[in-house]
Tab-separated table of C-alpha atoms in Angstrom:
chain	number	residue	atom	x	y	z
I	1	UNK	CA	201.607	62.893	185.768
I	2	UNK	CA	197.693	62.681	185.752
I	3	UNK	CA	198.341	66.837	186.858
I	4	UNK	CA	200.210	67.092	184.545
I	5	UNK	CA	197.808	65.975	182.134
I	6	UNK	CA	194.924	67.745	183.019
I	7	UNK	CA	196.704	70.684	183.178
I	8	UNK	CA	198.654	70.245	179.707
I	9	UNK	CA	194.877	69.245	178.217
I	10	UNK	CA	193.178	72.292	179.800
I	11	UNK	CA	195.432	74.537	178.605
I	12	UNK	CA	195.436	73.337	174.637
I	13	UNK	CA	191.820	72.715	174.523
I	14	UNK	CA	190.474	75.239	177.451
I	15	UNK	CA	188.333	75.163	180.406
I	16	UNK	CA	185.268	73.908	180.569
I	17	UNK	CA	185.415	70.822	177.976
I	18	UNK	CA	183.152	67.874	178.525
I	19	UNK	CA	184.368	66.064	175.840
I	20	UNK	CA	187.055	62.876	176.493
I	21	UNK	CA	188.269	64.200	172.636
I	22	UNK	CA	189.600	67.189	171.629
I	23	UNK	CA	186.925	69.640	169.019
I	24	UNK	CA	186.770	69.311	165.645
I	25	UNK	CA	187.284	71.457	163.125
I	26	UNK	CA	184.038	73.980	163.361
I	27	UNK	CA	182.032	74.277	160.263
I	28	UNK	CA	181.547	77.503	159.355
I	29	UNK	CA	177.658	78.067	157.888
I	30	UNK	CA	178.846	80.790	155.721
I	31	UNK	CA	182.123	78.822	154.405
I	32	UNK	CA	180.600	75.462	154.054
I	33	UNK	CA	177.148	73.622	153.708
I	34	UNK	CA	176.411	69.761	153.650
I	35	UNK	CA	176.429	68.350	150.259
I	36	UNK	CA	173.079	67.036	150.350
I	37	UNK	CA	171.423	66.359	147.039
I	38	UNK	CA	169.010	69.292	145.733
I	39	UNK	CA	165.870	69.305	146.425
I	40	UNK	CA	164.718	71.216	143.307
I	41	UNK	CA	166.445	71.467	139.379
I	42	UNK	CA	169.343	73.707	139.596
I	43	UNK	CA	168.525	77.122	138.170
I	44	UNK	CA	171.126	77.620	135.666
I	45	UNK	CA	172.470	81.333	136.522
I	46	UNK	CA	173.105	79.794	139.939
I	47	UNK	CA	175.689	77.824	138.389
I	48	UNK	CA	179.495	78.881	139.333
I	49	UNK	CA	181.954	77.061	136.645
I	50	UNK	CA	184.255	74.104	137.710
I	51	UNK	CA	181.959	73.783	140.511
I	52	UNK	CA	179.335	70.856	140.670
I	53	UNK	CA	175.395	72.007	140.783
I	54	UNK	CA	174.955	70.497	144.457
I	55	UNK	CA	178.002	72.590	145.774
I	56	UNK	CA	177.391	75.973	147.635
I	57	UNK	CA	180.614	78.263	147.800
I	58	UNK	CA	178.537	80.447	150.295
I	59	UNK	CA	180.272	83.718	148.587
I	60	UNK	CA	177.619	85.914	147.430
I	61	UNK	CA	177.349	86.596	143.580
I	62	UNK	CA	176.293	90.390	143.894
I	63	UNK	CA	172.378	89.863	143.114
I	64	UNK	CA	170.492	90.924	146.680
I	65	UNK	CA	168.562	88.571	148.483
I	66	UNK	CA	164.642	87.715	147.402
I	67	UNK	CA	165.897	89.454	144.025
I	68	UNK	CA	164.232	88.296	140.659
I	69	UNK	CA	167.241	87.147	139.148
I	70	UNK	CA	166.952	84.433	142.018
I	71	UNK	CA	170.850	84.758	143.896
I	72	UNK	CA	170.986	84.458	147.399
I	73	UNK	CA	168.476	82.786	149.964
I	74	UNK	CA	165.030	81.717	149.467
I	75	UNK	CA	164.832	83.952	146.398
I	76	UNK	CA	165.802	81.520	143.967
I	77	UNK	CA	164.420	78.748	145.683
I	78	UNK	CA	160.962	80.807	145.768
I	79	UNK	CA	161.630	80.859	141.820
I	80	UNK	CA	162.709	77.596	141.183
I	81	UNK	CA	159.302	76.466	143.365
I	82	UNK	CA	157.141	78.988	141.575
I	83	UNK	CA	158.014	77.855	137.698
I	84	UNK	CA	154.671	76.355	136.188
I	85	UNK	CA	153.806	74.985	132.669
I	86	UNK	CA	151.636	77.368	130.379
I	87	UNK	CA	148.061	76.268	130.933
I	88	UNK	CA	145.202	76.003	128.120
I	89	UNK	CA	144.038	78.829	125.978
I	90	UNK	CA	140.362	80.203	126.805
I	91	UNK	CA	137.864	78.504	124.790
I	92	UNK	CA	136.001	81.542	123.899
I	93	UNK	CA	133.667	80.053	121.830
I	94	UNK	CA	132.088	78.058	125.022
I	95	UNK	CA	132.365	81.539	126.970
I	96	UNK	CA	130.662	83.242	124.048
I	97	UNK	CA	127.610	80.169	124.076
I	98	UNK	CA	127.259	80.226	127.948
I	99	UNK	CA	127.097	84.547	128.118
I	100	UNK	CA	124.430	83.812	125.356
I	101	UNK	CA	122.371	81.647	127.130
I	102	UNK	CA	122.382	84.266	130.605
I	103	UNK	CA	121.411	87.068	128.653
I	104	UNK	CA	118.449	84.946	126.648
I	105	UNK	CA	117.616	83.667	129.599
I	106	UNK	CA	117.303	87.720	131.443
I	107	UNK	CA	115.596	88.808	128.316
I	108	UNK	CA	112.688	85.872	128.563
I	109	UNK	CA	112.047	86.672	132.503
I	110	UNK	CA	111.802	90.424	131.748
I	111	UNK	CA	109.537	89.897	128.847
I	112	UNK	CA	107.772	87.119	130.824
I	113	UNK	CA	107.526	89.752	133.760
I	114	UNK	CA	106.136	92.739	132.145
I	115	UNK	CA	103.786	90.340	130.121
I	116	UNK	CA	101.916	89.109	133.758
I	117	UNK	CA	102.522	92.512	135.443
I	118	UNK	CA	100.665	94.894	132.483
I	119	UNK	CA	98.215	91.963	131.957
I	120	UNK	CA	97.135	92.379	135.876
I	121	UNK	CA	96.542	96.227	135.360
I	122	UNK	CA	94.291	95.665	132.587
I	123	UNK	CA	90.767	97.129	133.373
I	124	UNK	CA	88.283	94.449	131.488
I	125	UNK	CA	85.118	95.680	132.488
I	126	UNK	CA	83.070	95.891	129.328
I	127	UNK	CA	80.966	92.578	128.337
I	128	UNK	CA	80.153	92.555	125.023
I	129	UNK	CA	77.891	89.294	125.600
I	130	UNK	CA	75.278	91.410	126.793
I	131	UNK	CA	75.116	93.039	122.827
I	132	UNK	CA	72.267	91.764	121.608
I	133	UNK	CA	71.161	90.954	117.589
I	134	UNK	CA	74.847	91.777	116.801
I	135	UNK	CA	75.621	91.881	112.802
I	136	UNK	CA	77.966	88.838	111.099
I	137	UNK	CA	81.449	88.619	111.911
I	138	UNK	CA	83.892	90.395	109.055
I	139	UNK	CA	86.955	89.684	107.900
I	140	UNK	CA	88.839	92.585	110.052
I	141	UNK	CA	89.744	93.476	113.588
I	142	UNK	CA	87.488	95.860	114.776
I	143	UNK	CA	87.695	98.519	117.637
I	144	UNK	CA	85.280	101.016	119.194
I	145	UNK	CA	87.699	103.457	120.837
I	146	UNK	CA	86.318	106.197	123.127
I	147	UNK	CA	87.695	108.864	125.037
I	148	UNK	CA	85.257	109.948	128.018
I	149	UNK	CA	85.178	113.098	129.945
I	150	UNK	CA	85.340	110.785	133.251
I	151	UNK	CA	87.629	112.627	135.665
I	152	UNK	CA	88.064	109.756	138.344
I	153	UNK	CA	90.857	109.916	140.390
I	154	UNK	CA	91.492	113.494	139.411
I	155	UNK	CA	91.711	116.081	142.092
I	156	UNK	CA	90.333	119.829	142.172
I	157	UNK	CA	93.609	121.343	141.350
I	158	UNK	CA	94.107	119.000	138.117
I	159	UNK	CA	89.942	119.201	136.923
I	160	UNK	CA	91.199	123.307	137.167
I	161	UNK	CA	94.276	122.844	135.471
I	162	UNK	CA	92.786	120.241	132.425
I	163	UNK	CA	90.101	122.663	132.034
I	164	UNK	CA	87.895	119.629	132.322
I	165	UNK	CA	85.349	121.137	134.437
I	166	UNK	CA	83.496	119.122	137.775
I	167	UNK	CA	80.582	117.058	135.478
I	168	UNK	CA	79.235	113.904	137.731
I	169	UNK	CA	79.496	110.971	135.956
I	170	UNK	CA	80.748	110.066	132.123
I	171	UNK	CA	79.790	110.957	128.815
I	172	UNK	CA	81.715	110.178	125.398
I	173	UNK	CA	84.537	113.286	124.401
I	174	UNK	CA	85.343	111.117	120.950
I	175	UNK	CA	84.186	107.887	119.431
I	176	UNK	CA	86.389	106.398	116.424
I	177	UNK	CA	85.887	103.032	114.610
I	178	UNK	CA	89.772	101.427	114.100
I	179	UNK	CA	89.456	98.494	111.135
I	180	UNK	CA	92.611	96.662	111.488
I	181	UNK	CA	92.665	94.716	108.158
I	182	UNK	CA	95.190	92.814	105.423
I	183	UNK	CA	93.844	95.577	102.977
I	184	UNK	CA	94.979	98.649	104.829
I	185	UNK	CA	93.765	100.310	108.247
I	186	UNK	CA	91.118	102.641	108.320
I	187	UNK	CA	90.139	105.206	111.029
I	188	UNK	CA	86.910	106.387	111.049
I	189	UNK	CA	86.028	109.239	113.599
I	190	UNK	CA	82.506	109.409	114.601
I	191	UNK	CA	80.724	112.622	115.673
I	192	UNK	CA	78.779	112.567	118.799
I	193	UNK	CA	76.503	114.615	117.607
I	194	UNK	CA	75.675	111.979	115.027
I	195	UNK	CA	71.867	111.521	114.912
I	196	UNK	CA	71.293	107.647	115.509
I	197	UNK	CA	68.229	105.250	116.543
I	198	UNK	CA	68.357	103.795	119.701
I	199	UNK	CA	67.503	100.003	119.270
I	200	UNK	CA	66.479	97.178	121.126
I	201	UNK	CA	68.650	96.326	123.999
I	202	UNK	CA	69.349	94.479	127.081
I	203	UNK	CA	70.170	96.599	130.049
I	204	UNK	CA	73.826	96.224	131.257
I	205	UNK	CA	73.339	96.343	135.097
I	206	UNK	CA	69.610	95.337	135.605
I	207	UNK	CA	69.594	92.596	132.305
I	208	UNK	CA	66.120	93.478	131.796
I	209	UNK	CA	65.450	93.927	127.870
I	210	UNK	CA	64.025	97.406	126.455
I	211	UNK	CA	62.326	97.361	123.097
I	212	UNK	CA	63.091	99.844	120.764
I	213	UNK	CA	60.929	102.698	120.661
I	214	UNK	CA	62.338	104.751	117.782
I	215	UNK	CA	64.305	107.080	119.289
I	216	UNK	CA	66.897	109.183	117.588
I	217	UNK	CA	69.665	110.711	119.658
I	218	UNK	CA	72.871	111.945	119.664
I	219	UNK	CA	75.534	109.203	119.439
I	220	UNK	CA	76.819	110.107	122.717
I	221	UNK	CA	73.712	110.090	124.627
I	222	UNK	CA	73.153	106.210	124.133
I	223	UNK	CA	76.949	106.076	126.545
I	224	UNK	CA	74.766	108.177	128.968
I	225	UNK	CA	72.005	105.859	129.303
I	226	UNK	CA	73.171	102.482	129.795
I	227	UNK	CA	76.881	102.515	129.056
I	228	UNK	CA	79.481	101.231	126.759
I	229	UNK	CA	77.216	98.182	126.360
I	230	UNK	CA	74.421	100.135	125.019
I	231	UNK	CA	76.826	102.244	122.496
I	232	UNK	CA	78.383	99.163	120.897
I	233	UNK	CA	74.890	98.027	120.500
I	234	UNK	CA	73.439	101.578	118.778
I	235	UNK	CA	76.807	102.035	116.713
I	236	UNK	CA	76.592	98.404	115.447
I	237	UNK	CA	72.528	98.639	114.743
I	238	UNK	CA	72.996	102.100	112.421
I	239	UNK	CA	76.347	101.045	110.776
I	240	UNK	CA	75.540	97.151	110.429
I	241	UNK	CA	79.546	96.974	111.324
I	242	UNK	CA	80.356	94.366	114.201
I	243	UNK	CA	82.291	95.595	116.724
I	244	UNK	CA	85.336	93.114	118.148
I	245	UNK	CA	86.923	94.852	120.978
I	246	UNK	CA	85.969	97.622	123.055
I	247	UNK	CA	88.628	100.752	124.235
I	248	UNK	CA	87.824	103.748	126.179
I	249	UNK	CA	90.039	106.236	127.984
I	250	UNK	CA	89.953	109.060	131.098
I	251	UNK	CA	90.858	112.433	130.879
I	252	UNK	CA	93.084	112.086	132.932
I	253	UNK	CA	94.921	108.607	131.471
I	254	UNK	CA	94.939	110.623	128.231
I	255	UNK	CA	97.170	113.172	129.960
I	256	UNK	CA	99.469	110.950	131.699
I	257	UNK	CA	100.391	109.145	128.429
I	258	UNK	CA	101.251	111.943	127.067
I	259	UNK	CA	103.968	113.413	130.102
I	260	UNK	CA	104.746	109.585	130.532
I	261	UNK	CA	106.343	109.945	126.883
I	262	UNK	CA	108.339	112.788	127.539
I	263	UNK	CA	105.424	114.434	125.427
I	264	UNK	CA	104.264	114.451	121.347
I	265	UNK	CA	105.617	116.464	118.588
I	266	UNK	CA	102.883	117.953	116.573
I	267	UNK	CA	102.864	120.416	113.231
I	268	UNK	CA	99.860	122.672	113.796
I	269	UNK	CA	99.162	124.664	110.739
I	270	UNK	CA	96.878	127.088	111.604
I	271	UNK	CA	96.902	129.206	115.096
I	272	UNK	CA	93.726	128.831	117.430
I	273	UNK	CA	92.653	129.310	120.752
I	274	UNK	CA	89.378	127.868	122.917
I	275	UNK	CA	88.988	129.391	126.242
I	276	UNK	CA	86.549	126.262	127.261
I	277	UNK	CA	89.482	123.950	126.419
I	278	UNK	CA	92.435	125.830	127.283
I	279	UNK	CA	94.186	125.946	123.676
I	280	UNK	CA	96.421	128.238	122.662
I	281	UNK	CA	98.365	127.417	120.048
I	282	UNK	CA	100.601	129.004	117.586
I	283	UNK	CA	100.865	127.570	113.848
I	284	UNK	CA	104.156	125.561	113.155
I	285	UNK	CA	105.936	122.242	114.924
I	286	UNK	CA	105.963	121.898	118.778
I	287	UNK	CA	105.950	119.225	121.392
I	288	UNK	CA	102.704	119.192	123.725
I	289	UNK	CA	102.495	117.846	127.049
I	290	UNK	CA	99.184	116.353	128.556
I	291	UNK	CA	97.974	119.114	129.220
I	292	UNK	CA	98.331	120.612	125.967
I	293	UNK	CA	97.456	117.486	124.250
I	294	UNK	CA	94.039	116.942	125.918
I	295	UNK	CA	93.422	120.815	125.514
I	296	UNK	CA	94.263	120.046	121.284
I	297	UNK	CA	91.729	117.102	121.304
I	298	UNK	CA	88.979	118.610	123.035
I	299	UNK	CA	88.600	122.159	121.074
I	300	UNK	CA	85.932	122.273	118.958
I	301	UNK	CA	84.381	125.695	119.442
I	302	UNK	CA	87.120	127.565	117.701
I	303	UNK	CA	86.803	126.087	114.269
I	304	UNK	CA	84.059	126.240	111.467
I	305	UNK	CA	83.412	122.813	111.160
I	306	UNK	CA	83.019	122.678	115.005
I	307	UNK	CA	82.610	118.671	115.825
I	308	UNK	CA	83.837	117.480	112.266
I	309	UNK	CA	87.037	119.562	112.487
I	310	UNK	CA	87.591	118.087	116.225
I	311	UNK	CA	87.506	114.763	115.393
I	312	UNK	CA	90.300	115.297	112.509
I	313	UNK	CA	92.402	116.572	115.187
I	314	UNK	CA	91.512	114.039	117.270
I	315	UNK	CA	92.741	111.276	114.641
I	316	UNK	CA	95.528	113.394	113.734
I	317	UNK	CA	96.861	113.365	116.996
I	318	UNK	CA	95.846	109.527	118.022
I	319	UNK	CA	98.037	108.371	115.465
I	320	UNK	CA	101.038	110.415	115.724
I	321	UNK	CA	101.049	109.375	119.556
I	322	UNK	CA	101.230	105.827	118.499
I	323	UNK	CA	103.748	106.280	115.882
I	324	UNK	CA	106.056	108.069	118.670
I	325	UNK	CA	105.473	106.105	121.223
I	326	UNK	CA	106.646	102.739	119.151
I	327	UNK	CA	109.892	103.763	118.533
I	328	UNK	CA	112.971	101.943	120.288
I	329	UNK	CA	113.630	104.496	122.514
I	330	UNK	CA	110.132	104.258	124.353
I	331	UNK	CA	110.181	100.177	123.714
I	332	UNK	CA	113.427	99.708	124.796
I	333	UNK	CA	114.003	102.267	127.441
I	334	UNK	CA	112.611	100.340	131.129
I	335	UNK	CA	112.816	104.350	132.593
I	336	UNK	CA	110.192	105.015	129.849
I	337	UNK	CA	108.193	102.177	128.902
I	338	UNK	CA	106.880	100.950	132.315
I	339	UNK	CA	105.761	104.364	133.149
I	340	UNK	CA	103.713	104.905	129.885
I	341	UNK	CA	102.570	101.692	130.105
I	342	UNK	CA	101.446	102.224	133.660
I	343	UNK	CA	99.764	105.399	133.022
I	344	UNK	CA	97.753	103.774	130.079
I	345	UNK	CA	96.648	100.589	132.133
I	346	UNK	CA	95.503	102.239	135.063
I	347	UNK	CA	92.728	104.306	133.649
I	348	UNK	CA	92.030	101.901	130.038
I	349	UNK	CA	88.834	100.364	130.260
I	350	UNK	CA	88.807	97.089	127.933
I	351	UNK	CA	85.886	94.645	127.063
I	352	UNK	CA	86.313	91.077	128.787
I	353	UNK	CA	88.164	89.535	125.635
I	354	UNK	CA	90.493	91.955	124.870
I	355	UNK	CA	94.578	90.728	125.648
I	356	UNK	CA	97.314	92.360	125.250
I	357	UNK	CA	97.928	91.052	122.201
I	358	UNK	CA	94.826	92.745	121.243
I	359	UNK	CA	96.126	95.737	122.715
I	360	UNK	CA	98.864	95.327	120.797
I	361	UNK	CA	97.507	94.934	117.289
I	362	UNK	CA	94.761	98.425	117.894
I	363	UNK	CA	98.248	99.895	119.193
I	364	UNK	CA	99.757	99.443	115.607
I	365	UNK	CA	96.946	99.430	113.613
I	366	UNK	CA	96.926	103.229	114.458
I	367	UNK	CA	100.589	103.681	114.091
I	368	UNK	CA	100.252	102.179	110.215
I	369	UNK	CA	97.601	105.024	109.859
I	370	UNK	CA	100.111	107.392	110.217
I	371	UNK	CA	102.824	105.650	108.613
I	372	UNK	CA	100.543	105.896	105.221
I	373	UNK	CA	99.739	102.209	105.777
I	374	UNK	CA	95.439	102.772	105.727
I	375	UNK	CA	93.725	106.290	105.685
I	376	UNK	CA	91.914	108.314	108.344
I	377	UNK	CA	88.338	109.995	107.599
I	378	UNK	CA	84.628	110.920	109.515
I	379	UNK	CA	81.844	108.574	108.598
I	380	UNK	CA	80.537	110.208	105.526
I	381	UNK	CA	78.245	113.067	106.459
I	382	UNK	CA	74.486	114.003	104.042
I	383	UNK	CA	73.371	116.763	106.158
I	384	UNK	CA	71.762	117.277	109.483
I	385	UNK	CA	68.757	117.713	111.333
I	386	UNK	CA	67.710	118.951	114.315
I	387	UNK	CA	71.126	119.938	114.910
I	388	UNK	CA	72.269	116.720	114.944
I	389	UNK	CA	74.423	115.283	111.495
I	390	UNK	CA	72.701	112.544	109.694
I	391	UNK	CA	74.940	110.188	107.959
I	392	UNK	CA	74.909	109.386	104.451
I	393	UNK	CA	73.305	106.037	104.269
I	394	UNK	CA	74.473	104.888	101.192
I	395	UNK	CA	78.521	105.392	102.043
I	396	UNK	CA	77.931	103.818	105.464
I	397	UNK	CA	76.897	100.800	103.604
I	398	UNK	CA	79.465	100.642	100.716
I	399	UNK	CA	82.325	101.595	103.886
I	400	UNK	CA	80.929	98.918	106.031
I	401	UNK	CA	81.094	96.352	103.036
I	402	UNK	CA	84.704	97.052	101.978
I	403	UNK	CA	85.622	96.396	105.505
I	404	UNK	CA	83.891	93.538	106.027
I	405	UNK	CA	85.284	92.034	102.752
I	406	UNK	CA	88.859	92.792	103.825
I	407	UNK	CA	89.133	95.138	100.562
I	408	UNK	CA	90.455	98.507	100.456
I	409	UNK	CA	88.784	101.449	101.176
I	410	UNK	CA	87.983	103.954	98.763
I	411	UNK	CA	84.808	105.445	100.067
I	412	UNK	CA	85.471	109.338	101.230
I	413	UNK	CA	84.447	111.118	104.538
I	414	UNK	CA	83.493	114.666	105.622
């Protein structure tokens, strides 16, 4: 019987059974699944009707796998798991505040870092302590600005090409008085070959003092002897004007300004040409470069009023460079202000007191002389003598007055 068994058992069950029971019904994965309870909400299109939400017929609905719609495996859980609630709107006003403060805050350094960096390159070499007997303080801003014929730094090739010739040393090209006052700005060109007395003085380099002897010169030959000390001293003693700051100038500096700016639009109404110079310029508007500029400044030989004549030009062409170079596409524009700047500060020659914000003021105090905001004239001229053009005393006085009073100017130049 026990064969019997064992064979009747292997042959309803089969070969190979380890179990003292016969095998269960086999759950099929795809028929059946265990009815645990969700894990996760039931997504509604999942739902099959008369079926509960926990029960899995295993049939496929027709959506593929991973699908948006969620059906089948791991795509609608990866649904159900990724469903979040809608967070906060932007506050745009605190975005708005904070982008604010970063761009005040890039502004300030900039501003900040030009301020230090152009206030290094500043040349303050000139001290106006060493003036002696100077005249009472007005109630203007007043600047000596000079443009020498010093060609430092300047190779052969660019002397040849500036027609500025090989001259050791320095001498005055143009001296101009610039009143900065509530009244108006005036501009007052002074010839160098003004006939002045050389005063009493105190010698720049060697401090010894030199009494005054009575000697007229040319303006420009009291530069040559001792300096810029000595002029502020001579143009103060024959105008009785005190002199605040101090401003000269290169050649060269002059030049680089000018190319710095992308050059300066000028309205020349009357052809002329100076081979000593280098002009040669036709009547009507055009933009000069530095060389053409210093060439315009410097000619004096081709017209009749010779020295008088240049320094119109010379004021003419001073102011119109400041009134272009202000504009917000040279002040705002990095790629063109830090190279003008730079070319200006390398060769400008200050006195010890000037700042920038000095700088700043003679800067637009010419620019309002153009803009109609003050006038522009040569000291006022009686005649000459020796060659040399004596001023008219009485003007100087009633100019230097009015300026020193803060009142405006109605006293006419040559």
């Amino acid at each position: 019987m026990n064969d019997g068994w064992t064979d009747d058992r292997n042959a309803r069950y089969g070969r190979g059974s380890a179990g003292a029971q016969p095998e269960g019904a086999r759950v099929m994965r795809h028929v059946q699944r265990p009815s645990a309870p969700p894990q996760h909400p039931p997504v509604p299109h999942q739902q099959s009707q008369g079926y509960d939400d926990a029960y899995d017929s295993g049939y496929n609905t027709g959506q593929v796998y991973g699908s948006p719609a969620g059906g089948g495996r791991g795509g609608g859980r990866a649904d159900r798991g990724s469903v979040r609630a809608p967070g906060p709107a932007p506050d745009w006003r605190r975005r708005i505040k904070i982008g604010s403060i970063v761009v005040l805050v890039a502004v300030l350094g900039t501003t900040i870092g030009t301020y230090f960096w152009a206030d290094g390159k500043v040349r303050r070499e000139v001290d106006l302590a060493k003036v002696i007997d100077r005249p009472k303080e007005g109630d203007c801003t007043t600047y000596l600005i000079v443009g020498s014929d010093s060609r430092e730094g300047m190779t052969a090739e660019e002397k040849k090409k500036l027609h500025t010739g090989s001259a050791e040393g320095k001498r005055t090209d143009s001296m101009m008085i610039l009143a900065a006052c509530g009244s108006g700005n005036t501009m007052i060109s002074l010839p160098r070959d003004s006939d002045v007395e050389i005063p009493k003085f105190v010698g720049s380099e060697s401090g010894k003092t030199f009494p005054a002897q009575g000697r007229r010169v040319k303006l420009n030959a009291a530069y040559a002897e001792d300096g810029p000390e000595l002029l502020v001293r001579t143009v103060e003693h024959n105008t009785g004007l005190r002199i605040d700051h101090y401003a000269e100038i290169g050649f060269a500096g002059f030049a680089n300004i000018v190319d710095a700016l992308g050059g300066v639009e000028m309205d020349i109404p009357k052809a002329f040409k100076d081979k000593k110079s280098g002009a040669d310029f036709q009547a009507g508007k055009q933009t000069l470069n530095g060389e053409q500029s210093l060439a315009f400044v410097r000619t004096r030989y081709a017209f009749a009023g010779s020295d008088l004549d240049r320094t119109k030009n010379q004021q003419k062409f001073l102011a119109t460079l400041a009134n272009q170079a202000a504009t917000p596409g040279t002040i705002l524009n990095p790629f063109r202000l830090y190279p003008t700047l730079g070319a200006g500060l390398d060769t400008l020659i200050v006195d010890k007191d000037m700042s920038l914000f000095d700088l700043g003021e003679m800067f637009f105090a010419m620019k309002g002389v153009s803009g109609g905001d003050g006038k522009s004239m040569n000291i006022p001229i009686s005649g000459s003598r020796g060659g040399n053009l004596v001023w008219d005393k009485a003007k100087v006085q009633q100019l230097v007055q009015q300026i020193q009073n803060d009142e405006k100017v109605t006293v006419t130049g040559n």
